[in-house]
Structure formats: C-alpha cells, structure tokens
Coordinates of C-alpha atoms and ligand atoms in Angstrom, one line a residue:
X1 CA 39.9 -55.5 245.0
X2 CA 37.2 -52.8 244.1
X3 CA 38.4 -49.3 244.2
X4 CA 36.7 -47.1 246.7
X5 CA 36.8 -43.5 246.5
X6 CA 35.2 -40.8 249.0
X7 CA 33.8 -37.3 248.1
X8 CA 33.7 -34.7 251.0
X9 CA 30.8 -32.6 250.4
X10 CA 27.7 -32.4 248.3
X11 CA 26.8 -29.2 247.0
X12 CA 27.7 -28.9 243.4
X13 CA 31.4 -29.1 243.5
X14 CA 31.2 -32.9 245.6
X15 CA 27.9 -33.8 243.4
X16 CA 29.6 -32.8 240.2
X17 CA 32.7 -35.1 240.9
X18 CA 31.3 -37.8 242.1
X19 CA 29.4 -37.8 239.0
X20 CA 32.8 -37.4 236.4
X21 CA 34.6 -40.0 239.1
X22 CA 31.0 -42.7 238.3
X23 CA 31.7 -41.6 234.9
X24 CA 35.5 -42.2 234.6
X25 CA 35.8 -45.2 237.1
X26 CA 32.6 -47.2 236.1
X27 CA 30.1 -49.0 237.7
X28 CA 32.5 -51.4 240.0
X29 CA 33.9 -48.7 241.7
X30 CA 32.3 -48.3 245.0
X31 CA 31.4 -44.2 245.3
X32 CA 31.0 -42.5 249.0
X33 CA 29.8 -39.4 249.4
X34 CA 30.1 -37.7 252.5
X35 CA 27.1 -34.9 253.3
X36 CA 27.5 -33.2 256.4
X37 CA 23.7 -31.5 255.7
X38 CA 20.8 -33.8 256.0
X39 CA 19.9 -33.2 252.2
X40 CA 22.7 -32.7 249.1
X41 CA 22.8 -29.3 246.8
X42 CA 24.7 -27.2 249.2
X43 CA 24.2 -23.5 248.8
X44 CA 22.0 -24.9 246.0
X45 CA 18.8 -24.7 247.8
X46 CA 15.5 -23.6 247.7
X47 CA 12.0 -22.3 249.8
X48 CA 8.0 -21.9 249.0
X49 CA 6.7 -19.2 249.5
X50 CA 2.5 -18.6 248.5
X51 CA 2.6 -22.3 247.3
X52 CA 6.0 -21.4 244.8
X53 CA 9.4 -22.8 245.1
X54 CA 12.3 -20.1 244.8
X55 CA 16.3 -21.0 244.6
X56 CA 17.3 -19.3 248.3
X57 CA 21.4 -19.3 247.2
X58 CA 22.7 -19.7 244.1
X59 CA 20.1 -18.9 241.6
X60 CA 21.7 -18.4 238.3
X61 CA 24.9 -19.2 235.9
X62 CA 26.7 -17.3 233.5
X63 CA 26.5 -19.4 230.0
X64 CA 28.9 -17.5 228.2
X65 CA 31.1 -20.1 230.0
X66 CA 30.8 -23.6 229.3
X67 CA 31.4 -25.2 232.7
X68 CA 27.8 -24.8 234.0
X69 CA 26.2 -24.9 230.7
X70 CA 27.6 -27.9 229.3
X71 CA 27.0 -29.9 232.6
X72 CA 23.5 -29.1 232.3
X73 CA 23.4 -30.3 228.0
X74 CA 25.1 -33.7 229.3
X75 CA 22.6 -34.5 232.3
X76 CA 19.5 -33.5 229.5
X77 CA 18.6 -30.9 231.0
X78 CA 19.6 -28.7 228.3
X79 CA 15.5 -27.9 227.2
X80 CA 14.9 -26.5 230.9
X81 CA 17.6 -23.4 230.6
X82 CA 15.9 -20.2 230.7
X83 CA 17.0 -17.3 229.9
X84 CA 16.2 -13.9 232.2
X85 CA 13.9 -10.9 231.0
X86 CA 15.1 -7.6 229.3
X87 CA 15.0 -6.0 232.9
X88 CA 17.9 -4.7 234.3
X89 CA 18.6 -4.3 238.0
X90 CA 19.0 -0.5 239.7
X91 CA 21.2 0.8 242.0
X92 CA 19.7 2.7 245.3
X93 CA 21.5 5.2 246.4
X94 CA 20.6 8.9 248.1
X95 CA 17.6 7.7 248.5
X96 CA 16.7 6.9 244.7
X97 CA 16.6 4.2 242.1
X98 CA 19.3 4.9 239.4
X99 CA 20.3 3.5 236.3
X100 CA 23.1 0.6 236.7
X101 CA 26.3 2.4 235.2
X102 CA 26.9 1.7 231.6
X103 CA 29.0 1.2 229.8
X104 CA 31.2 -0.4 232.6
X105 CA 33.2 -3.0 234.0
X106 CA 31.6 -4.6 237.0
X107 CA 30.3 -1.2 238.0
X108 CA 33.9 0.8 236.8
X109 CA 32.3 3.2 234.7
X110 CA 33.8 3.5 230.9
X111 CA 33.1 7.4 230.7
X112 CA 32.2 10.2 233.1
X113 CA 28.4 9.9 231.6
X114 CA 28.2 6.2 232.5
X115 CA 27.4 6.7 236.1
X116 CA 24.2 9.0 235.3
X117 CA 23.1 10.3 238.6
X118 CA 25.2 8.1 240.8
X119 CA 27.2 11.5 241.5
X120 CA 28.0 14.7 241.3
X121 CA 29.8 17.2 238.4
X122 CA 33.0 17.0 241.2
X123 CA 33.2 13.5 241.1
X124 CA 32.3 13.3 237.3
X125 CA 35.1 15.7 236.9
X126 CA 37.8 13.2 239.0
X127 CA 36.4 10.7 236.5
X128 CA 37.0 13.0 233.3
X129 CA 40.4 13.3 234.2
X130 CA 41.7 10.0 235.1
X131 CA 43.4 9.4 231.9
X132 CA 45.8 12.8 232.7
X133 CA 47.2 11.6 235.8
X134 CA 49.9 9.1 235.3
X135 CA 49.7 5.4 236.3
X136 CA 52.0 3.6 238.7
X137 CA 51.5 -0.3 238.2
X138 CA 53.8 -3.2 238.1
X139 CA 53.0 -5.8 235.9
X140 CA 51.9 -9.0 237.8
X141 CA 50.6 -6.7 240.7
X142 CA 47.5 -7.4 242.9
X143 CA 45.8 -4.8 245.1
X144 CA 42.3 -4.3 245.9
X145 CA 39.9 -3.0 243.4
X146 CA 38.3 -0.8 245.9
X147 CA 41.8 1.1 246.6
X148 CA 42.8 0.9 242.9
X149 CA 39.7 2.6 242.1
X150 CA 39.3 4.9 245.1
X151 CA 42.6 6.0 243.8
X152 CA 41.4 6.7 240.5
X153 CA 38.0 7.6 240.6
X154 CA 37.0 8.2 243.9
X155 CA 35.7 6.7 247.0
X156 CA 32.3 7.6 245.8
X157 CA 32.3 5.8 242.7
X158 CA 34.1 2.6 244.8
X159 CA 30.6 3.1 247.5
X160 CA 27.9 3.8 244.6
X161 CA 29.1 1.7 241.4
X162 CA 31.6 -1.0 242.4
X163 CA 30.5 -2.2 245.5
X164 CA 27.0 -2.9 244.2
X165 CA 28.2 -4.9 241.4
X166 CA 30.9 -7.2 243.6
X167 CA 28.9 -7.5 246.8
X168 CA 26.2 -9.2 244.7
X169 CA 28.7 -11.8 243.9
X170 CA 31.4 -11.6 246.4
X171 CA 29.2 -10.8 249.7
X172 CA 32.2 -8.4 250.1
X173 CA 33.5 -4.8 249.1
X174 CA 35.3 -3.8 246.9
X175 CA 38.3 -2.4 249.0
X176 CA 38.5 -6.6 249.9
X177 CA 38.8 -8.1 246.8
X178 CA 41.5 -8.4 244.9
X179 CA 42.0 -7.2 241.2
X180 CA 43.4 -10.4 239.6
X181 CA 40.5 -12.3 241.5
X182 CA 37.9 -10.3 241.0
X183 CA 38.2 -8.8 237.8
X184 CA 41.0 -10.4 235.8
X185 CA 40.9 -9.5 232.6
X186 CA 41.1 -6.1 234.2
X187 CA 44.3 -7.1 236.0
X188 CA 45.5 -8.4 232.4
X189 CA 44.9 -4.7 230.6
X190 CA 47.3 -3.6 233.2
X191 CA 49.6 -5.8 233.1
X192 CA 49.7 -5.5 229.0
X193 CA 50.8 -1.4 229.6
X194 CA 47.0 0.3 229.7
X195 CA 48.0 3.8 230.6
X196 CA 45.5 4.3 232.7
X197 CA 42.2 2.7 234.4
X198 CA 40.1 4.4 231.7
X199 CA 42.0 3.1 229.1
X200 CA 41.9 -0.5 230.7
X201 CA 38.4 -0.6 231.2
X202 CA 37.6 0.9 227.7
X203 CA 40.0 -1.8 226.2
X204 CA 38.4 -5.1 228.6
X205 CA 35.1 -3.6 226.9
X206 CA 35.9 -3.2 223.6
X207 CA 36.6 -7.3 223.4
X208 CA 33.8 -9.5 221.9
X209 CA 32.0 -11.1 224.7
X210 CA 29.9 -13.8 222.7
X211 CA 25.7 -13.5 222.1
X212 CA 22.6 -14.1 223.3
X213 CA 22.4 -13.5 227.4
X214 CA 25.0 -13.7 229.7
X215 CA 22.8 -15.8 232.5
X216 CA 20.4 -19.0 232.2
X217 CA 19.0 -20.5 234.9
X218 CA 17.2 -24.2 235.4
X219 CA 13.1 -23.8 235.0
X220 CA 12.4 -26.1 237.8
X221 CA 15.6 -23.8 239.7
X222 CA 18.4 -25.3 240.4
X223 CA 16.9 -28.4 242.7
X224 CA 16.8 -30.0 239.2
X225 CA 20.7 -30.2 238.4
X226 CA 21.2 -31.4 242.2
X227 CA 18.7 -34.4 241.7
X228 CA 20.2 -35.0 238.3
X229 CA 23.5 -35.2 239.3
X230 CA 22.6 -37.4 242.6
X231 CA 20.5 -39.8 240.3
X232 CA 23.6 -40.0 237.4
X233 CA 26.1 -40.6 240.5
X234 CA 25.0 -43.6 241.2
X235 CA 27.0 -43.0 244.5
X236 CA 26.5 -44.0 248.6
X237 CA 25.6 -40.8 249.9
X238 CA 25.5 -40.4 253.7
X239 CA 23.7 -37.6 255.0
X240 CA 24.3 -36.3 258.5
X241 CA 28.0 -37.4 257.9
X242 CA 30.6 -34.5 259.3
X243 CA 34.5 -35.9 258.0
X244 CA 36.8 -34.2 260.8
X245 CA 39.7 -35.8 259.1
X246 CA 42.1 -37.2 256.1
X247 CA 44.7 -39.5 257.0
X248 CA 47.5 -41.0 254.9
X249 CA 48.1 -44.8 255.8
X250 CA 50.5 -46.3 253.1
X251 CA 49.0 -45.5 249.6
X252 CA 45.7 -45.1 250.7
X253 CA 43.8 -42.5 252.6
X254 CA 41.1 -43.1 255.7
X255 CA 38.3 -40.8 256.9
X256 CA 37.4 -39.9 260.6
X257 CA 33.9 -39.5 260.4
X258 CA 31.2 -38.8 263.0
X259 CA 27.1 -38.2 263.4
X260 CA 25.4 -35.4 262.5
X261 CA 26.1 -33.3 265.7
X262 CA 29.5 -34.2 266.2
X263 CA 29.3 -37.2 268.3
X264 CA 30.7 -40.3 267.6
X265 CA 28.2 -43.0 267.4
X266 CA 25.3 -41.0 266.5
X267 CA 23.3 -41.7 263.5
X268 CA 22.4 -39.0 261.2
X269 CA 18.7 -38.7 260.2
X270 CA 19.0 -39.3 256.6
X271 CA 17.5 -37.4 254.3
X272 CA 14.3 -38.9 252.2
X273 CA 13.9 -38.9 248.4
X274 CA 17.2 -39.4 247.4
X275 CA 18.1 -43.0 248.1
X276 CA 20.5 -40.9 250.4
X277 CA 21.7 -43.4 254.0
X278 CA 21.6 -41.9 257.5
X279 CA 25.6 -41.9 258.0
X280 CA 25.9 -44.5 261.2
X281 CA 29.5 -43.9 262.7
X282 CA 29.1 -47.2 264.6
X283 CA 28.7 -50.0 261.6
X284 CA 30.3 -47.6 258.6
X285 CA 34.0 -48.7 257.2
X286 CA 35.4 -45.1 256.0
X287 CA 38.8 -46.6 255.9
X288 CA 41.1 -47.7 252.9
X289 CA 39.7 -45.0 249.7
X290 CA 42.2 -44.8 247.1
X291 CA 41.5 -41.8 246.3
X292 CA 39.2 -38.8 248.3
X293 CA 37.8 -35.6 246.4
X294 CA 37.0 -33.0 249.3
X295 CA 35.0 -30.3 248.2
X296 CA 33.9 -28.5 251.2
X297 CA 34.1 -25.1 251.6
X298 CA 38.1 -24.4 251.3
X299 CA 39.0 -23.2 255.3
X300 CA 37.0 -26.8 256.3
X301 CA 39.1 -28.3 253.6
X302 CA 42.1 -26.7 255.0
X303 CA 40.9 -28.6 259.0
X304 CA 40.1 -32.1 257.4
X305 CA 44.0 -31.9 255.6
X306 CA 46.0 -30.7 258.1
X307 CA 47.5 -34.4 258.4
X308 CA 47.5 -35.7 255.3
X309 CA 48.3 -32.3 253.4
X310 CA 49.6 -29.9 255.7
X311 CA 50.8 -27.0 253.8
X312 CA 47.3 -27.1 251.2
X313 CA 45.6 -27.6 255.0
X314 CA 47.5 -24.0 256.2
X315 CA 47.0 -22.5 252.9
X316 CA 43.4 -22.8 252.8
X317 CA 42.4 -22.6 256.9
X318 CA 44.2 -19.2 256.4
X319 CA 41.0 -18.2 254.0
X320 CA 38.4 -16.4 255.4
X321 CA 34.1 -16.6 254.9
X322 CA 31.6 -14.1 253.9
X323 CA 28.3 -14.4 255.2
X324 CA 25.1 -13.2 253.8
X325 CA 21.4 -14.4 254.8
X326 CA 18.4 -14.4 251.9
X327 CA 14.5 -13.8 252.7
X328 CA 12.4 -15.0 250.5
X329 CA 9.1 -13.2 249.9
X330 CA 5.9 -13.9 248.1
X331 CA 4.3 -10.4 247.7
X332 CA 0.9 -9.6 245.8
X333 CA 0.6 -6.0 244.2
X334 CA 2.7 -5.2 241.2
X335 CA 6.8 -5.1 241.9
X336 CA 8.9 -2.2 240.2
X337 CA 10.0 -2.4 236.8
X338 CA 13.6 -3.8 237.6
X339 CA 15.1 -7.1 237.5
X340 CA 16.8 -6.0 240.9
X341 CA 18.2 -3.5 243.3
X342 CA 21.7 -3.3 244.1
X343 CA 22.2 -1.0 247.2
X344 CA 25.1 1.4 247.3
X345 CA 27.5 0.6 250.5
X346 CA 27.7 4.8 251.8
X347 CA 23.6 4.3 251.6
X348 CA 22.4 4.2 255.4
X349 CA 18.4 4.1 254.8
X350 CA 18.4 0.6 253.7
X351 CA 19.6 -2.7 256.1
X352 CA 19.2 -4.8 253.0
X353 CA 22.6 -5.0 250.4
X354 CA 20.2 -6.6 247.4
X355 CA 17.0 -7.3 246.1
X356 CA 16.3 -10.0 243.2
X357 CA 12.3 -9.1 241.6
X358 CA 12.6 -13.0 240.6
X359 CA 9.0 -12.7 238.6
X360 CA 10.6 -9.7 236.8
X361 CA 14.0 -10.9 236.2
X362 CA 12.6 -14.5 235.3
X363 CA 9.9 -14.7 232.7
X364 CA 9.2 -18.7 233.4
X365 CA 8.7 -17.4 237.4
X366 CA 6.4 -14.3 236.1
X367 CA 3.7 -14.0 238.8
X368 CA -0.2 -15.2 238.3
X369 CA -3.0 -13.6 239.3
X370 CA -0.9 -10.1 240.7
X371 CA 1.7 -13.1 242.8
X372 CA 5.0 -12.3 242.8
X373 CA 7.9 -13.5 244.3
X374 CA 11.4 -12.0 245.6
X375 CA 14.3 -11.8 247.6
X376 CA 16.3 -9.7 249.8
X377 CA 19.9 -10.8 250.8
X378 CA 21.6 -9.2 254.1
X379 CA 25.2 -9.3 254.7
X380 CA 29.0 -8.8 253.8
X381 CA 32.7 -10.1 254.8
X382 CA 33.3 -8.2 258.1
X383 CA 29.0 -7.6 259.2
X384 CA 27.6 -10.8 259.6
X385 CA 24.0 -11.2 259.9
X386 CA 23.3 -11.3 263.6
X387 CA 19.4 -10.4 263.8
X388 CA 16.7 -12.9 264.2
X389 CA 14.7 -14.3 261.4
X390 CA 11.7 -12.1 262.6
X391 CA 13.9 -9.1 262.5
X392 CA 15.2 -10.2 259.5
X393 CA 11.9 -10.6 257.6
X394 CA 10.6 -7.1 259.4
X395 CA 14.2 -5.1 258.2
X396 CA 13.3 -6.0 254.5
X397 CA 9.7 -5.7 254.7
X398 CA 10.3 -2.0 255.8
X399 CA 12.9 -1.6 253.2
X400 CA 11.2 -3.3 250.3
X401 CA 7.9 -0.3 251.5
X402 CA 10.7 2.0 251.1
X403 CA 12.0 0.9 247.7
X404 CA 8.5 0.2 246.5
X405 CA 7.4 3.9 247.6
X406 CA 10.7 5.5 245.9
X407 CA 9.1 3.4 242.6
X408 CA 6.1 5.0 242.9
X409 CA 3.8 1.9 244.3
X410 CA 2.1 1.0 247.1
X411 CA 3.7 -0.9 249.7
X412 CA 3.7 -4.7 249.0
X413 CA 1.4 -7.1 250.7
X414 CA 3.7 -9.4 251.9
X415 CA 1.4 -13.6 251.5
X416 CA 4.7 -15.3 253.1
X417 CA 8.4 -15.3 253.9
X418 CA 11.2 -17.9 254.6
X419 CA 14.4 -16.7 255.8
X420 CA 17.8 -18.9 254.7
X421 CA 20.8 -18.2 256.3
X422 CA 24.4 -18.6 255.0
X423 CA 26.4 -18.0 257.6
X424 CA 29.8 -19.2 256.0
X425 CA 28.3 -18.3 252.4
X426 CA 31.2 -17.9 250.6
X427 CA 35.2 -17.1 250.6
X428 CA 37.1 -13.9 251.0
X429 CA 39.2 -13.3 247.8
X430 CA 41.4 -11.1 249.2
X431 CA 44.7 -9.9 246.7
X432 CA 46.7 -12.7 246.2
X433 CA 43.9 -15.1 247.1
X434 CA 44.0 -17.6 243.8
X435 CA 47.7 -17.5 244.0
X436 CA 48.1 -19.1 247.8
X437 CA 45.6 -21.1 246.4
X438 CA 47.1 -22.7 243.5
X439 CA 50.1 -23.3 245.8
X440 CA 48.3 -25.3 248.0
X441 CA 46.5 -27.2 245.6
X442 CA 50.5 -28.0 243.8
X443 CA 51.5 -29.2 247.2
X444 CA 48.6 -32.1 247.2
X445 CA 49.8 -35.9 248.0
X446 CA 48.2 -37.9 244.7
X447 CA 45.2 -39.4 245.9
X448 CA 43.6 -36.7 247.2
X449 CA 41.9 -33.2 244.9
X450 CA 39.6 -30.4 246.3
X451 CA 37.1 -28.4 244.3
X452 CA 34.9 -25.8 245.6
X453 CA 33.9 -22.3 245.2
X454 CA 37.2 -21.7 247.3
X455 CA 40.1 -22.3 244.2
X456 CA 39.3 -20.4 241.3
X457 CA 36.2 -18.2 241.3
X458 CA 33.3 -18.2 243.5
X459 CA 30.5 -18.8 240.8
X460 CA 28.5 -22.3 240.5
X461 CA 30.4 -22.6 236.7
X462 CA 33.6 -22.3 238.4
X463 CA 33.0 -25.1 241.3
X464 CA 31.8 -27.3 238.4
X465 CA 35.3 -26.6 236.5
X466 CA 37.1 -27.2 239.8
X467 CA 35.3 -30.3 240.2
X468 CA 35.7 -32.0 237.1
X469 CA 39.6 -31.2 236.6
X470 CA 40.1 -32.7 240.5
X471 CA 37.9 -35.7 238.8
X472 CA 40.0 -36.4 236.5
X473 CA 43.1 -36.2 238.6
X474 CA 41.6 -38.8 240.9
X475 CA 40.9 -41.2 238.2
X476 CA 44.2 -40.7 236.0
X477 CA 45.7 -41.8 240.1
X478 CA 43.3 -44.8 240.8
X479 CA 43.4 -46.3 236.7
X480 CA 47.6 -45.6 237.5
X481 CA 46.9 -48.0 240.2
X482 CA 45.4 -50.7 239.2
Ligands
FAD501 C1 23.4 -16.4 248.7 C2 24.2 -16.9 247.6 C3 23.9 -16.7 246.3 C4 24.6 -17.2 245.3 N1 24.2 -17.0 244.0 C5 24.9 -17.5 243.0 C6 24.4 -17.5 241.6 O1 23.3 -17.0 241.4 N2 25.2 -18.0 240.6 C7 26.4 -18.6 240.9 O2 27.0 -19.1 239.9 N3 26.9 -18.7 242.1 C8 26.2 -18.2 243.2 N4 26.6 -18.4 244.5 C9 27.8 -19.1 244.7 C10 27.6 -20.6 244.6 O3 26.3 -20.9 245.0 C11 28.5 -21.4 245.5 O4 29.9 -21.0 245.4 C12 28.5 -22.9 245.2 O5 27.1 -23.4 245.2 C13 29.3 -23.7 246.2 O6 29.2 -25.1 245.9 P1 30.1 -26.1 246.7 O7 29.6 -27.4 246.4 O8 31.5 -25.8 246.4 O9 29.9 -25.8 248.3 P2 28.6 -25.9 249.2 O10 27.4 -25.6 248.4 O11 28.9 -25.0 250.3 O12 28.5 -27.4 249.7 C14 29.4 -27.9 250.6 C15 29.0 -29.3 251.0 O13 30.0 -29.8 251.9 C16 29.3 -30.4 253.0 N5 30.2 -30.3 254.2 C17 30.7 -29.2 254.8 N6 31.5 -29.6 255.8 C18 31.5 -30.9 255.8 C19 32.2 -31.9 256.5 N7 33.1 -31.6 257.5 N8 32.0 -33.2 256.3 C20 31.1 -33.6 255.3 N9 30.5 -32.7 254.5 C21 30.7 -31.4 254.7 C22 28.0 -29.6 253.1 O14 27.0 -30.5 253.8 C23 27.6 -29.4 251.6 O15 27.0 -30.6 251.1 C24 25.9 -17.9 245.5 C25 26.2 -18.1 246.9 C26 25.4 -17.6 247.9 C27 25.9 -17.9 249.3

C-alpha cells in the first residue's frame, strides 16, 4: 500500500517538512499538503512597492545558527545569502534618535555608560548600583524579563532599552515574556549563581559568539526558499484547504477538511505558479495518512488536536497571539543613516513600534536613482492593529516626516505603499511557555508531530529546527510501519 502522509500548513515550518518527509520517505510516498491561504510561504511573504519586491514578514535569519543557514546550502541557494550593511538601527525615544545600547544583552545594558542618552544620571545611578543590592533567584526560575529588569534597573530602562529590542522580535513587551524563553542563556547565568543581573549579563557577553554577521537574508527575499522548498517537495499541495480536524481511527489518522471559507463543498481558488490544486472538499480523499505533520500556528494546532491529542490540543489552545501589521513604503529622497528605528514603549509621539531602512540595512536592496524602500510595523500582544489600511499608511507617513525631520531631512516623498496585516503574527511566550510546550508535544500519539514558530523560539531558524526533528519522527513511525 503506498504510504500517505499529510502536512498542515505551508509556511516554512509545513514546507520545510514536507520537504525532509519527500526526502526521508522517497518518491512512492504520496505527500499532502494542506494550505489554508491561497499561496504557500506563510508569514514568508512579500509586496512591490515603485516596481520593487520587499519581504512584508519575516525578512531575515540569524546564521550564527545552522537551522536556517544550512537549509538554504542544501536547496543551492547558498550563493544568494546576503549579508546586511554596517548600519545599525536607533532607538527613538523623548523625541530623539539614540544610539542602540552597547554593550548589552537584547537591550540589558552591560554598564551604566551603555545606554548613552536613553536616561538620566538617576537612572544611570539605579544601574551603577545593581551589583550592591543582593539577588533573590531560584535556580530553574522563570519570570518575566520586564519585571526582573524593572526590578533591577528600572522601569525606564525596561520602556527605553528592552522593549525595543524584544518587541522587534516578540511583537510583545518585555514585562510578557519570559526569561528562559526569551533570553535563555540569560536565565542559565542565573541559574549557574550570577550574583547579580550585571554580573549575568557581563558573563552571557563575555562568551564567544562566532564571526562574520549575525543575520543573512535571501537576495531575491525570502520568496526564493518558499519556491525552492515547494519545487524540492515534490508534494500535493491544496490551496484554499482549512483542516478543522485530526482524528485517530485505528493506526491511522483522517483529516476533516473544508473550502476556502469554511464551507463544505466549496472549492478553493488555487493558487497559480506553483503546480499548487484548488482543494475540492467534494472529490478529495483526506482519509487514512499514516502519519500527519501540523505546523500551523500552535493555538490552531491545539483546535485541529483536541480529538486525536487532547492534552497537546489544551496545552497549545491555552497559547495566546501577537499581532503586528507591516507597511511597506517606497520613498524617494535620501533615508537616515540607520539600518532601523526601534521605538521606545513610554514614547507617545510615534503610533509606529519599528521602522526597517531596507535600502540601508541591505546593501543588494540599496536604492537607484534616490529610490528607497522601507517599512513600518504597528502592533503588540495586548493592542492589536484596529485602524484601516489608509489610516495605517497615513499614521506612518506622519511618523516616518517626524523621524526623518528629527534626522535632519526633508520629509520623504512617499512613490507607493502596501499594507500587510498579521493579525495572529506570532505566539505569546509568556514564563513557562516552552515548558507547557514541551509537555504537550511529550504527550503526542505516534503518527502525528507539530512544528511551528509556536514550540521552541519564534524565529524562521527555529520553525525550520522544529520542522525537521517532527520530520524525522514521522518517518522513523511510517519506515517502523512498513
Ligand atoms: C511581521 C513579522 C516579521 C518577522 N520577521 C522575522 C525575521 O525577520 N526573521 C525571522 O527569523 N523570523 C521572523 N518572524 C517570525 C517568522 O516569520 C515566523 O515565526 C515563521 O515564518 C512562522 O512560520 P510557520 O510556517 O510556522 O507559520 P506560518 O508562516 O504562520 O504558516 C502557517 C501556515 O498554516 C496554514 N494554516 C493555518 N491554519 C490552517 C488550517 N486550519 N488548515 C490548513 N492550513 C492552515 C497557513 O495557510 C500557512 O500556510 C516574523 C514574523 C512576523 C509576523
């Protein structure tokens, strides 16, 4: 009998392990992927703006870890890493551009003198004397970074330094994210009897962290690894496909799927250029997989398993999303010398939590002729983006003339903006987040894996890692099989 296997989902966590399952299975084994969207990539997406296409989520990996990095060698697309600009980003706050603290840890500033202008001699003084005021911690402990470094340091420092630095990645503040998630190795200097925070963040600094730069990106954006991935695959993907559910029957697991909007009998409207099939609920057989990889974002993971894997189902429903929106902007006029602008959280002037200067931060999208292109991402856990995409684009527009002024240039003149929304972006790492989840992924039924930026980091390297270990689960279960 051939062996049939479904993936849920096909942004880069379902893509990558549909891939590794092709890869480990073979050719016989038939491949379903299940898109809910009516294209694959996800969050991996991108816009034009003045004739140039610009990643609207995810836009970058870290390749000091292998995950992403290696993914990218074995699909030879190795040649079309780039590497970012000498540019850093700034942080606005009281109204200025300041220096990004340094030396620090994810905005925790090593000294006093790190945080430049960020604040005041008071606060610099709280700093300063950190290392005199004995530490309480319990080895093995989570709490929030925000209250851990409120505690130490000050809520200013948490508002001006921290929260830049996490939102960017978490969409979330610092006073909701948990140490051990957030900032492990952090957690670990704790745990291993740092006396104090300064002490722990001096020692996470002092370790070798590898050469060369700590991000790459794809030249052609990210739109390349999706394509490469779907093409080396070699899988059925159904677009417009929404799986409701996962259902044991005997040794073998069957999907409820429906159309597009949630209608039975609907037919999606397929997406073109990918070989990709229009999911049609009426003729389609989702019935019988051996084996099902869901890698949808974790609290839809956490619906589709509540019968097949009820206590990973209630571990992961119980996670909550960040949203976050993006406008895209293609500007002419010089941009300021930054790679970026991380905006404070106690800063009220601005609507906008972060600005990427893409032609600054990335040489190979370096603007021609005076073209440049940005964006300007909205949104946190807890403040969704409610406002229109016309009051969108007008919030940054007035915020980008403000920035722009504060840099000493003329306001930009905006050629064209697209505005892409997230509204579930990404998941809420609360303290004790990758603990629940590691429970719930233990408490699995063989035959099915998840992957996603829900398990163990929220980072495009991290889905990829989660993806290819539930890969290879799956496979190890189908090859015990047969
Ligand atoms: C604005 C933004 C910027 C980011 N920037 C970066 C960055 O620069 N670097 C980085 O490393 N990370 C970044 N991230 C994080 C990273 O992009 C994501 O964590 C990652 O792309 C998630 O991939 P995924 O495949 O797990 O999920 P997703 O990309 O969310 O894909 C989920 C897939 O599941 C499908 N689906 C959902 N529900 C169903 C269902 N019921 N049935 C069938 N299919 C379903 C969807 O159609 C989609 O195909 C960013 C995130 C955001 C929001």
């Amino acid at each position: 009998m051939t062996v049939r296997v479904a993936v849920v989902g096909a942004g880069v966590s379902g893509l990558t392990g549909a891939y590794d399952l092709r890869r480990l299975l073979g050719d016989e084994t038939r491949i379903d992927v299940f898109c809910a969207d009516e294209a694959p990539g996800g969050i991996l997406a991108s816009a034009t703006v003045g004739g140039r296409s610009l990643d609207v989520g995810a836009e970058a990996f870290i390749v000091r870890r292998p995950e992403a990095r290696d993914l990218v060698i074995e699909l030879g697309l190795g040649g079309d890493i780039v590497a970012p600009g000498a540019l850093r980003p700034a942080v606005w706050s009281g109204g200025a551009l300041h220096h990004l603290p340094s030396p620090a840890l994810m905005g925790i500033p090593a000294t006093p003198a790190a945080l430049g202008g960020l604040v005041d001699d008071a606060q610099r003084r709280i700093v300063a004397s950190e290392e005199d005021r004995p530490l309480e911690w319990t080895p093995g402990a989570d709490v929030a970074v925000g209250d851990l470094v409120a505690d130490r340091f000050g809520e200013v420092v948490v508002a001006r330094a921290v929260d830049p630095m996490l939102g960017g990645v978490y969409s979330a503040r610092a006073r909701d994210l948990g140490l051990r998630e957030a900032i492990p190795a952090l957690a670990a200097a704790l745990d291993a009897g740092a006396p104090s925070l300064t002490a722990a963040v001096g020692d996470v600094l002092s370790r070798p962290t590898g050469t060369g730069p700590v991000f790459g990106a794809l030249r052609g954006g990210y739109r390349m690894l999706v394509d490469a991935l779907v093409d080396a695959a070699r899988a059925d993907l159904h677009v417009g496909a929404v799986v409701r559910g996962v259902h044991r029957v005997g040794a073998r697991y069957d999907l409820d799927v429906a159309g597009h909007d949630g209608a039975d009998g609907l037919t999606g409207s397929g997406a073109t250029g990918y070989g990709a099939t229009g999911y049609d609920a009426t003729g389609y057989d989702a019935t019988g997989y051996d084996a099902v990889l869901v890698a949808v974002p974790v609290w839809t993971a956490g619906s589709l398993l509540g019968s097949a894997a009820p206590d990973a189902g209630a571990a992961f429903s119980g996670v909550d999303a960040a949203g976050s929106a993006v406008v895209a902007f293609a500007v002419d006029g010089e941009t300021p010398q930054h790679s970026g602008v991380l905006v404070a959280s106690d800063a009220a002037d601005l609507s906008i939590k972060a600005i990427t200067f893409s032609s600054r931060k990335w040489p190979h999208l370096a603007g021609a002729g005076g073209r440049s292109v940005l964006r300007a991402s909205f949104g946190r856990l807890g403040k969704p983006v409610v406002d229109t995409d016309d009051d969108l684009v007008a919030a940054a527009t007035a915020d980008l003339r403000t920035v722009f002024g504060a840099a000493g240039l003329a306001a930009p003149d905006v050629v064209e903006a697209a505005v892409q929304r997230w509204p579930t972006g990404l998941p809420h790492y609360r303290p004790g987040h990758l603990a629940a989840m590691a429970a719930g992924v233990a408490s699995l039924p063989a035959g099915i894996a998840v992957a996603g930026s829900g398990y163990r980091g929220v980072g495009v390297p991290a889905c990829i890692g989660t993806a290819r270990d539930a890969a290879a689960t799956l496979a190890a279960h189908v090859n015990a099989l047969t």
